[in-house]
PDB file of C-alpha atoms and ligand atoms in Angstrom:
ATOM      1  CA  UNK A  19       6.528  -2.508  20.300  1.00 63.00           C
ATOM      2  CA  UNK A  20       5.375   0.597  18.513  1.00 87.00           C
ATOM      3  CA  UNK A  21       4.887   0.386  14.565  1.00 97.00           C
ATOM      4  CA  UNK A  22       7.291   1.962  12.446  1.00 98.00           C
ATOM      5  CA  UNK A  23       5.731   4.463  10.234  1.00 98.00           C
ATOM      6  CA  UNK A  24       5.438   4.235   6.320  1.00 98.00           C
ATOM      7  CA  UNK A  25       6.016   6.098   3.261  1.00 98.00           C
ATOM      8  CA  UNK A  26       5.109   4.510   0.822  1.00 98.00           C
ATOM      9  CA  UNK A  27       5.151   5.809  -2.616  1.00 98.00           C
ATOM     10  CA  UNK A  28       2.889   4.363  -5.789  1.00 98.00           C
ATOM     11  CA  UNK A  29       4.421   5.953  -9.177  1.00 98.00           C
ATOM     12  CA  UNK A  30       1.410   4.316 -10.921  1.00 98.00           C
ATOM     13  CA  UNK A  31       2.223   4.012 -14.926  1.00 98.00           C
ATOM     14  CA  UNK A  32       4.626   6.996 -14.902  1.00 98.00           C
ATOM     15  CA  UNK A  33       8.421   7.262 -15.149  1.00 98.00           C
ATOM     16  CA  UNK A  34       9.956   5.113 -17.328  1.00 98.00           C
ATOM     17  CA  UNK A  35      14.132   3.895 -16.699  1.00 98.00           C
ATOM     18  CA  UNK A  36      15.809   7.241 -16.736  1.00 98.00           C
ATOM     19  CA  UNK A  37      13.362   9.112 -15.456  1.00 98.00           C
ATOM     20  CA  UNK A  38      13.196   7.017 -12.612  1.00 98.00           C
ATOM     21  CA  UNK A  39      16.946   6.722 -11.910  1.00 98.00           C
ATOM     22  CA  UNK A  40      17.199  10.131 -12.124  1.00 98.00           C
ATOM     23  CA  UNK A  41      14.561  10.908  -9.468  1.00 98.00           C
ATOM     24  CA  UNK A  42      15.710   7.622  -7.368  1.00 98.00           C
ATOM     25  CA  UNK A  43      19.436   9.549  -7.217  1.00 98.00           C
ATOM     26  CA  UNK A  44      18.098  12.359  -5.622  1.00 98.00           C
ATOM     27  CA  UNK A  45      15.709  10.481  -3.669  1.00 98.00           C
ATOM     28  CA  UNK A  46      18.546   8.651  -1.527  1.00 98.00           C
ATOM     29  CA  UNK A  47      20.913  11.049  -0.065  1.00 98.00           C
ATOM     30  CA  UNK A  48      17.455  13.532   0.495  1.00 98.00           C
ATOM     31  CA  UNK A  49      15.618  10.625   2.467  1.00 98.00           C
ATOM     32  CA  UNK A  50      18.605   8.562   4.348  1.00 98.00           C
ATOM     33  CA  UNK A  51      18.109  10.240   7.978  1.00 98.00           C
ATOM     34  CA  UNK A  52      14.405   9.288   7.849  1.00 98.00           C
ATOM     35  CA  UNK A  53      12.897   7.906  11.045  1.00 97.00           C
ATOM     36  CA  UNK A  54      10.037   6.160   8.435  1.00 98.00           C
ATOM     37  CA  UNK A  55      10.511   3.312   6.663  1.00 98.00           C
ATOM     38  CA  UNK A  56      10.804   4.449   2.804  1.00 98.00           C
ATOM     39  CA  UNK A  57       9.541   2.534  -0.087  1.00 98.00           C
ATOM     40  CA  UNK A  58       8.823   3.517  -3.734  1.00 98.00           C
ATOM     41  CA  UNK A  59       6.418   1.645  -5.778  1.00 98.00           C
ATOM     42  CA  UNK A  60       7.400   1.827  -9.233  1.00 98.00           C
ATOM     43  CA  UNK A  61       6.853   0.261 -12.676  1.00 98.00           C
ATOM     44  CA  UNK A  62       8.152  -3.117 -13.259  1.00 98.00           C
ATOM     45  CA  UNK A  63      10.417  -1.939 -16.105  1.00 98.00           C
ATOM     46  CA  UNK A  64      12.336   0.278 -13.776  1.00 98.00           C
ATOM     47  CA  UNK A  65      12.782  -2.267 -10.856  1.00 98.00           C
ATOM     48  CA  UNK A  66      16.534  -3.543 -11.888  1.00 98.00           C
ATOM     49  CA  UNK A  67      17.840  -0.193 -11.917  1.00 98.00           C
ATOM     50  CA  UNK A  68      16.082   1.170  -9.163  1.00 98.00           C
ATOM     51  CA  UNK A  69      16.991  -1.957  -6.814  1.00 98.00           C
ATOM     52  CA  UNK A  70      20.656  -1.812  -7.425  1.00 98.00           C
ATOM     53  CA  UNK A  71      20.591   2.219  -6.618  1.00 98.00           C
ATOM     54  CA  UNK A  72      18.641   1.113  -3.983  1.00 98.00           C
ATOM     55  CA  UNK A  73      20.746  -1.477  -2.653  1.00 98.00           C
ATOM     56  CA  UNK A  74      22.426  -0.852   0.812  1.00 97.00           C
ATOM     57  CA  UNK A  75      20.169   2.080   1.769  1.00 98.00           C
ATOM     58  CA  UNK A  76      16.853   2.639   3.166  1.00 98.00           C
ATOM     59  CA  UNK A  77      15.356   2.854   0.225  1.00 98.00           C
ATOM     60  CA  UNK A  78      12.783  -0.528  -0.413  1.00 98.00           C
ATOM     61  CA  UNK A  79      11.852  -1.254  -3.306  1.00 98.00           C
ATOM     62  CA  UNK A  80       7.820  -2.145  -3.760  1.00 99.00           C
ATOM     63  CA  UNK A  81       5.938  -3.432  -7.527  1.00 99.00           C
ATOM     64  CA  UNK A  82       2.408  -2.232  -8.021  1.00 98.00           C
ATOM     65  CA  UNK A  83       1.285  -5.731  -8.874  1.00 98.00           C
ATOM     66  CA  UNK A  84       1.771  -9.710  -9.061  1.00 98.00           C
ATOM     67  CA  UNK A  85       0.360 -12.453 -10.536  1.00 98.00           C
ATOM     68  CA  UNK A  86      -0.252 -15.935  -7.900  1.00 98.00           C
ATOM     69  CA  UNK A  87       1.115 -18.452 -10.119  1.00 98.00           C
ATOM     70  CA  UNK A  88       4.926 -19.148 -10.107  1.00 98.00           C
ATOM     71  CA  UNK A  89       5.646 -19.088 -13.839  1.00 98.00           C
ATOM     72  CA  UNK A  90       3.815 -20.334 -16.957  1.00 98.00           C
ATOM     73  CA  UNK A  91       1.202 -19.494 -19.737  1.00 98.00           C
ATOM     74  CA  UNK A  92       0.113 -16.497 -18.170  1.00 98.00           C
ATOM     75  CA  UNK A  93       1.199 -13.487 -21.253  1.00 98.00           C
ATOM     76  CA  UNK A  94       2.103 -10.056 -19.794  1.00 98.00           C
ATOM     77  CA  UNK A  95       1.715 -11.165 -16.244  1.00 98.00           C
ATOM     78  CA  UNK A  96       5.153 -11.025 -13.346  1.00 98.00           C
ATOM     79  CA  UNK A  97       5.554 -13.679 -10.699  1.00 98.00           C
ATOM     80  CA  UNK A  98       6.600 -13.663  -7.261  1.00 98.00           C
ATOM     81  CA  UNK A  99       9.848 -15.226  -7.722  1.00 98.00           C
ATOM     82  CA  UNK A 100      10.572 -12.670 -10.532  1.00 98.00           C
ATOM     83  CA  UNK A 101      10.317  -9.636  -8.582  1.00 98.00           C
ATOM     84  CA  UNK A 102      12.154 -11.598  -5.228  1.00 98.00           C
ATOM     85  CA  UNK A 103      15.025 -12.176  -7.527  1.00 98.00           C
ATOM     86  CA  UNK A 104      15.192  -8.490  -7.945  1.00 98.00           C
ATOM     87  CA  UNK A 105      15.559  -7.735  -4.717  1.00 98.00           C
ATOM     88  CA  UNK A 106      11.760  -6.131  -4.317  1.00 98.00           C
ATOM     89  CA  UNK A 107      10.734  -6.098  -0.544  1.00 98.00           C
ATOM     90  CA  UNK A 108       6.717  -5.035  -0.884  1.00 99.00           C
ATOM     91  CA  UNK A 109       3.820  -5.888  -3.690  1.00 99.00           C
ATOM     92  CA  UNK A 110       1.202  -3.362  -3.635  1.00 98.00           C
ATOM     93  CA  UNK A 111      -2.113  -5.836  -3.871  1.00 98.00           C
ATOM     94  CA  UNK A 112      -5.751  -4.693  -5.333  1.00 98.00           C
ATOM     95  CA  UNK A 113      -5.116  -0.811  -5.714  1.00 98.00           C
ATOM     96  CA  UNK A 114      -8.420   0.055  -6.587  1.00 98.00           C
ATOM     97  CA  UNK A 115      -7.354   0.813  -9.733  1.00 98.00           C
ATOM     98  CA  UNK A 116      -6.478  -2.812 -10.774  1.00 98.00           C
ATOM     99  CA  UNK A 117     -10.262  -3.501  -9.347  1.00 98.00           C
ATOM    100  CA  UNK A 118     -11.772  -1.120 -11.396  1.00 97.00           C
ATOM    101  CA  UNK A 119      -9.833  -1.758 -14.726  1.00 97.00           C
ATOM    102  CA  UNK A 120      -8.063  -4.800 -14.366  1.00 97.00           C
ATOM    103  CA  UNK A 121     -10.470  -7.136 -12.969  1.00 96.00           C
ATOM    104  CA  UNK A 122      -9.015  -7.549  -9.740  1.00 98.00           C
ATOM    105  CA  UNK A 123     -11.173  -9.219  -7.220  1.00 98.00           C
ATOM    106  CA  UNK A 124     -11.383  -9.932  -3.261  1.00 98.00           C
ATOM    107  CA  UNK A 125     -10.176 -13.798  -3.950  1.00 98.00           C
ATOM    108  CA  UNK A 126      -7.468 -12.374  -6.377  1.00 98.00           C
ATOM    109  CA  UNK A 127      -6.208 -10.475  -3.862  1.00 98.00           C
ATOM    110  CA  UNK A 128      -5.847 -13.219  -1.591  1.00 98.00           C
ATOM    111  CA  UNK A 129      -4.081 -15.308  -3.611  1.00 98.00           C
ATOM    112  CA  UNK A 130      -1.920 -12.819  -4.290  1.00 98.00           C
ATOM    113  CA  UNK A 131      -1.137 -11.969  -1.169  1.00 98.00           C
ATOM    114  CA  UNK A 132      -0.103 -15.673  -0.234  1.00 98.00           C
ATOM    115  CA  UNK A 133       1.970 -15.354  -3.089  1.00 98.00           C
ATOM    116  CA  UNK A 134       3.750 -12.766  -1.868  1.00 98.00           C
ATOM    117  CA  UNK A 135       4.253 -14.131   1.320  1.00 98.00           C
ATOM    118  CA  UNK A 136       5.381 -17.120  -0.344  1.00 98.00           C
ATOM    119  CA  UNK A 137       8.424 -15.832  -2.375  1.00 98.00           C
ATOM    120  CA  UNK A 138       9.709 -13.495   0.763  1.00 98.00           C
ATOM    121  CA  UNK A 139       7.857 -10.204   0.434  1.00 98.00           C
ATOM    122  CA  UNK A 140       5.311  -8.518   2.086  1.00 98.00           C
ATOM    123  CA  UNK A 141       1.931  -6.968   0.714  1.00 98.00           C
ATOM    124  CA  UNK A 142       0.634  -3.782   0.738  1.00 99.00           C
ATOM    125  CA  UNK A 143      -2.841  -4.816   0.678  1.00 98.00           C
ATOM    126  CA  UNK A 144      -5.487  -2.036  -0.515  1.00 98.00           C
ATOM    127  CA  UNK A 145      -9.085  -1.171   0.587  1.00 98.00           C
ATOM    128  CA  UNK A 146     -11.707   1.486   0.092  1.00 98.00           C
ATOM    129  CA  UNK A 147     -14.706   2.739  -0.700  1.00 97.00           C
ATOM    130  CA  UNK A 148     -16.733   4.530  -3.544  1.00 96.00           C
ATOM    131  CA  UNK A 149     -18.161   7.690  -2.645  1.00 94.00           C
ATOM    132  CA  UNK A 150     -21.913   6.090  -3.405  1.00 95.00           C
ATOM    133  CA  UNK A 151     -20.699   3.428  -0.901  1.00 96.00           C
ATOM    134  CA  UNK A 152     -19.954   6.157   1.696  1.00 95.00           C
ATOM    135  CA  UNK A 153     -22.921   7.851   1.317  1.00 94.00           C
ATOM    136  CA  UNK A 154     -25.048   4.852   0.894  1.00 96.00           C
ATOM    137  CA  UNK A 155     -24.014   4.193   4.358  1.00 97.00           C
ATOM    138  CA  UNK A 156     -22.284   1.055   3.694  1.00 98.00           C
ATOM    139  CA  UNK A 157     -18.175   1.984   4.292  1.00 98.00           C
ATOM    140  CA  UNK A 158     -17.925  -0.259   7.684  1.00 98.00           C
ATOM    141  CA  UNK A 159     -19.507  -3.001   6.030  1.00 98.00           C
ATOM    142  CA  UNK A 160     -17.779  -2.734   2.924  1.00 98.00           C
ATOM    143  CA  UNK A 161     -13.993  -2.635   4.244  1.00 98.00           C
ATOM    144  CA  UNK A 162     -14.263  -5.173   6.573  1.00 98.00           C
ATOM    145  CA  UNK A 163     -15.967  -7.508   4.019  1.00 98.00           C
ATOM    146  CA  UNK A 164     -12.846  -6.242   1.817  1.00 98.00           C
ATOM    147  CA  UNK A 165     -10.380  -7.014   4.618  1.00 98.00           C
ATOM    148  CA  UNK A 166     -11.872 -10.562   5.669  1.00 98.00           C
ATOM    149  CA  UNK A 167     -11.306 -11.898   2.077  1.00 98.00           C
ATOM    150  CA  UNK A 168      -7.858 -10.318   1.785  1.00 98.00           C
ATOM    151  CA  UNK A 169      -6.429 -11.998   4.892  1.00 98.00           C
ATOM    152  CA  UNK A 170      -8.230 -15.452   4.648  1.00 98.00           C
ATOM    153  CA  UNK A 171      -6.141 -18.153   5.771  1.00 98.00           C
ATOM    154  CA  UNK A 172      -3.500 -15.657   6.326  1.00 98.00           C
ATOM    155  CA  UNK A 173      -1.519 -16.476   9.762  1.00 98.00           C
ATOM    156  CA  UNK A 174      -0.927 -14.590  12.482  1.00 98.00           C
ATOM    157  CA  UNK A 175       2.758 -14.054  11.639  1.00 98.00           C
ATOM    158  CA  UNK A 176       1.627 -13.008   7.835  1.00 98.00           C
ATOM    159  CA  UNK A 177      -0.885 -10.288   9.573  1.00 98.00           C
ATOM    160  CA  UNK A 178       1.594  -9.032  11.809  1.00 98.00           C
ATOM    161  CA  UNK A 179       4.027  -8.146   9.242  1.00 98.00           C
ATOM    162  CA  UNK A 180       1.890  -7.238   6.373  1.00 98.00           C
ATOM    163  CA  UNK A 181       0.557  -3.409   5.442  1.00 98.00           C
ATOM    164  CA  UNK A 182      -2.934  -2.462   4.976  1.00 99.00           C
ATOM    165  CA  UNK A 183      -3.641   0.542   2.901  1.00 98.00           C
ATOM    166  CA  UNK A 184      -6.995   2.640   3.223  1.00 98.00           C
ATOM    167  CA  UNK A 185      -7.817   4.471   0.285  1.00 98.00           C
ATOM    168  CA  UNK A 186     -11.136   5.796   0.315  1.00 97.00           C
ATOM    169  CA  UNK A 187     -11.685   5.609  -3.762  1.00 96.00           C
ATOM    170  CA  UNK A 188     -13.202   9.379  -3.689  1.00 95.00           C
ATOM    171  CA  UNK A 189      -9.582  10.856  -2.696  1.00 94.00           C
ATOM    172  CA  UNK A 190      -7.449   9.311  -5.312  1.00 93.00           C
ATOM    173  CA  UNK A 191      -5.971  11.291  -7.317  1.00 89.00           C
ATOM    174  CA  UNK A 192      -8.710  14.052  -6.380  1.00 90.00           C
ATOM    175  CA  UNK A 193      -7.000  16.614  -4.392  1.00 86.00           C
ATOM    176  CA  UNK A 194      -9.862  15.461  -2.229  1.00 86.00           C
ATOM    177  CA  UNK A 195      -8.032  14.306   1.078  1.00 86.00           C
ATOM    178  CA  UNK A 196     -10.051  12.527   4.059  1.00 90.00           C
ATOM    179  CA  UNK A 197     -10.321  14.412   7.222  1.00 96.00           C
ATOM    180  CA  UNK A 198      -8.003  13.419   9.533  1.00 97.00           C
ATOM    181  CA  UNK A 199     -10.997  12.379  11.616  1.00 97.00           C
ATOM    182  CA  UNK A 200     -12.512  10.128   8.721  1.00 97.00           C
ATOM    183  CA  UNK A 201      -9.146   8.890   7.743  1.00 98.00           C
ATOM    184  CA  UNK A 202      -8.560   7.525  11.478  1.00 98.00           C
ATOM    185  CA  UNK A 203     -12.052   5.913  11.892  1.00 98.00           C
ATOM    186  CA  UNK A 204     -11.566   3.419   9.271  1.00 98.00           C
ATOM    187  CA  UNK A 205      -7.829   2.885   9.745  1.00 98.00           C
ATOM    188  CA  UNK A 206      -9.397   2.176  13.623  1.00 98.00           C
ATOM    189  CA  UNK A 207     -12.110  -0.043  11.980  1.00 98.00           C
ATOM    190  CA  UNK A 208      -9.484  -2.179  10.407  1.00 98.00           C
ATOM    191  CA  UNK A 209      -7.809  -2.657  13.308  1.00 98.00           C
ATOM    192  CA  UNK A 210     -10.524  -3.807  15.201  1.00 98.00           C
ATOM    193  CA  UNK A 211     -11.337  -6.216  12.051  1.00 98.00           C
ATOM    194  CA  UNK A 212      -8.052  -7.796  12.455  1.00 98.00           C
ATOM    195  CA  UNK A 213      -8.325  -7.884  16.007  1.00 98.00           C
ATOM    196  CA  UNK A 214     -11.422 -10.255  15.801  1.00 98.00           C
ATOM    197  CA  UNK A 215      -9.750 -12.123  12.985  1.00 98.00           C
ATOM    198  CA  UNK A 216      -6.638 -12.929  14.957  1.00 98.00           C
ATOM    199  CA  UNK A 217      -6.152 -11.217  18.629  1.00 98.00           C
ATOM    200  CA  UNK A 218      -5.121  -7.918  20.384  1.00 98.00           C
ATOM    201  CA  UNK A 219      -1.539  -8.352  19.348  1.00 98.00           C
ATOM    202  CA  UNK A 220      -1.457  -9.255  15.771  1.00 98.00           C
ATOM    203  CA  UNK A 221      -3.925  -5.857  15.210  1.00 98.00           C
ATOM    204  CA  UNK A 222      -1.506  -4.072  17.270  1.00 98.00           C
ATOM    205  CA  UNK A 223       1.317  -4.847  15.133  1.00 98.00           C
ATOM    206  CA  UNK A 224      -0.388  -4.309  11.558  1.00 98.00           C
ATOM    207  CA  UNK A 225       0.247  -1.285   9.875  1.00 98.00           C
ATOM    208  CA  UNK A 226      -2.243   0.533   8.612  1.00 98.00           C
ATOM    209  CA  UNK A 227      -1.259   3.074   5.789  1.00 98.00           C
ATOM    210  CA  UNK A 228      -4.215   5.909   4.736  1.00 98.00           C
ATOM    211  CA  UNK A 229      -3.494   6.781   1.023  1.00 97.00           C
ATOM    212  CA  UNK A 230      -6.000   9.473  -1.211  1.00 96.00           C
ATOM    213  CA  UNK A 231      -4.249  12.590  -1.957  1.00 94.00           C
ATOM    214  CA  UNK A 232      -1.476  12.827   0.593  1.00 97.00           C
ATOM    215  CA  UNK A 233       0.879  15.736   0.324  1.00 97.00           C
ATOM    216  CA  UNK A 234       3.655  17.511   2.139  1.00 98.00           C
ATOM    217  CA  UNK A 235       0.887  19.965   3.867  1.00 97.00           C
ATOM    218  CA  UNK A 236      -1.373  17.249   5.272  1.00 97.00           C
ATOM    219  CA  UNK A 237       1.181  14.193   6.026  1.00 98.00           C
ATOM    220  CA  UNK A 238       1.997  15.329   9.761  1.00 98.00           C
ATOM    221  CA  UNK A 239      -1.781  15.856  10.420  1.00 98.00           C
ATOM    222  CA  UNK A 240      -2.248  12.147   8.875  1.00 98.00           C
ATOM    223  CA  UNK A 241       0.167  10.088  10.157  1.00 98.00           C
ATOM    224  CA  UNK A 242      -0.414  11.513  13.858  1.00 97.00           C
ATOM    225  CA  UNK A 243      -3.541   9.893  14.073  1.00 98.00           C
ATOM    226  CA  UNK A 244      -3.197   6.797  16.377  1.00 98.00           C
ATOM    227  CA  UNK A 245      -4.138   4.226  13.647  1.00 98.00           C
ATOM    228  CA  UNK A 246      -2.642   5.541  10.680  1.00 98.00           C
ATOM    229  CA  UNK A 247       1.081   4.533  10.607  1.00 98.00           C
ATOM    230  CA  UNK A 248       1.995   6.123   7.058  1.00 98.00           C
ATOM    231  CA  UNK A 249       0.767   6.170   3.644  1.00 98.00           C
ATOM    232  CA  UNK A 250       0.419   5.055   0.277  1.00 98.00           C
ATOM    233  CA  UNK A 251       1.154   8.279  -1.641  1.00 98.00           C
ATOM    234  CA  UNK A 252       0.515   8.773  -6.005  1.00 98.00           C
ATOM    235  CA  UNK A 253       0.352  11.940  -7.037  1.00 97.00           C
ATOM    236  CA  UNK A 254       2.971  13.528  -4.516  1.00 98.00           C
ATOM    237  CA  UNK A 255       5.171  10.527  -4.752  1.00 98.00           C
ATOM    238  CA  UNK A 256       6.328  11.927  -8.172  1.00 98.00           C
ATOM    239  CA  UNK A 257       7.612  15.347  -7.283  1.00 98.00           C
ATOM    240  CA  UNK A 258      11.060  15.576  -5.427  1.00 98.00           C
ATOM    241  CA  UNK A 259      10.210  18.578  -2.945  1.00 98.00           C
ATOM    242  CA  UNK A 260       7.149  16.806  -2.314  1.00 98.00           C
ATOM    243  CA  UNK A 261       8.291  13.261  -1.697  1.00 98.00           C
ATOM    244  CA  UNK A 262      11.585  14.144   0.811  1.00 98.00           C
ATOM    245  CA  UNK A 263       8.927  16.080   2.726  1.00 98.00           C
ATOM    246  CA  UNK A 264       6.274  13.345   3.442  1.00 98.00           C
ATOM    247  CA  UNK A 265       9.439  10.929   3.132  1.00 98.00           C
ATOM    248  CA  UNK A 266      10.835  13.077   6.566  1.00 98.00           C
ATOM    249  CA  UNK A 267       7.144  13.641   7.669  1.00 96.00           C
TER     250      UNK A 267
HETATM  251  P1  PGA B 305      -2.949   9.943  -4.844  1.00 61.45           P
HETATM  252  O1  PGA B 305      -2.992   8.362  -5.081  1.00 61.45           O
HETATM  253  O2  PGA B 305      -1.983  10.188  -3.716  1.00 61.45           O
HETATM  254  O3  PGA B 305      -2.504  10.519  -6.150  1.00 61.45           O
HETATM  255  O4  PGA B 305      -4.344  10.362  -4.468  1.00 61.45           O
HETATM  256  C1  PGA B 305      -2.945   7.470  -4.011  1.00 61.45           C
HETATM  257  C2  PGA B 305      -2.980   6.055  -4.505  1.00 61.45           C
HETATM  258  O5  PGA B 305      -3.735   5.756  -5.451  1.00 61.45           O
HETATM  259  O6  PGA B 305      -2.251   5.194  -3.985  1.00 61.45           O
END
């Protein structure tokens, strides 16, 4: 069965309640004949309102984060039964942002995906590497050491359904996109990883997003490649013209 394709956008910290229902309104009627499936990551705050515009369209809603544990003394954090109740379908896990300042690790991301999985949504789990990584030679090694931890003791129904995002950590937010070519390779790489985790059909039916300074002008380019089936958009995911485009792409 062929993968549906993904746009997926990550708002990061910006856009608080009316900004966001603002740009959501416009987002809705601009994206409804998309053949991709559409899904804006945006600040917990905003989630109520944006799920209830949301609601009945196909629009999905994603949060940028979770915590593992169900509820207790855990200040500032959001559960998984929180954001189900709002009617959130995705949880972007380990952006490398939360790595980098928010002490997110390999095993939190695990949990965090079971999590997830356990209250009725689906992760969008992220990988990449540092540009010292890349040209230290170490990328291959690097994701699929990433990608092992994220998935263990995953199933094979969990894999199938769940969304892995490559974002190389040089092209965030850089205006720095991968090559096609480069992008490809590793989204191929972590198909093959998932292929000798599970089998031929779970990697099959994985999507694999690439995400590092998508825009309008290079989305078609991207998401032609054979093993990249979307991506996990910041920057562009914020302007209107921008977003319908690589929404549509
Ligand atoms: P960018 O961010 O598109 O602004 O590079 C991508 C991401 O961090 O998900």
């Amino acid at each position: 069965m062929a993968r549906v394709k993904m746009a997926a956008g990550n708002w990061k910290m910006n856009n608080g309640v009316k900004a966001a229902v603002e740009f959501v309104s416009q987002v809705i009627p601009a994206v409804k004949d998309s053949n991709n499936e559409v899904v804006l990551g945006v600040p917990f705050v905003c989630i109520p309102d944006v799920a209830k515009l949301c609601a009945g369209t196909n629009v999905k809603v994603a949060a940028q984060n979770m915590y593992f544990k169900d509820s207790g003394a855990y200040t500032g954090e959001v559960s998984g039964p929180m954001l189900a109740e709002l009617g959130v379908s995705y949880v972007i896990i380990g952006h490398s942002e939360r790595r980098e300042y928010f002490a997110e690790t390999d095993e939190t991301v695990n949990l965090k995906a079971k999590a997830v999985f356990a209250h009725g949504m689906t992760p969008i789990i992220c990988c990449g590497e540092t540009l010292e990584q890349r040209e230290l030679g170490i990328k291959d090694e690097w994701i699929r050491m990433q990608v092992k931890l994220a998935l263990k003791d995953l199933t094979d129904e969990q894999v199938s359904s769940l969304v892995i995002a490559y974002e190389p950590i040089w092209a965030i937010g850089t205006g720095k996109t991968a090559t096609s070519e480069q992008a490809q390779e590793i989204c191929h790489l972590i198909r093959e990883c998932v292929a000798e985790l599970y089998n031929r059909e779970v990697a099959d039916a994985v999507r694999v997003l690439y995400g590092g300074s998508v825009k309008a002008s290079n989305c078609q380019e991207l998401f032609g490649m054979a093993d990249i089936d979307g991506g996990l958009v910041g920057g562009a995911s914020l302007k209107l013209d921008e977003w319908q485009a690589i929404s549509n792409c």
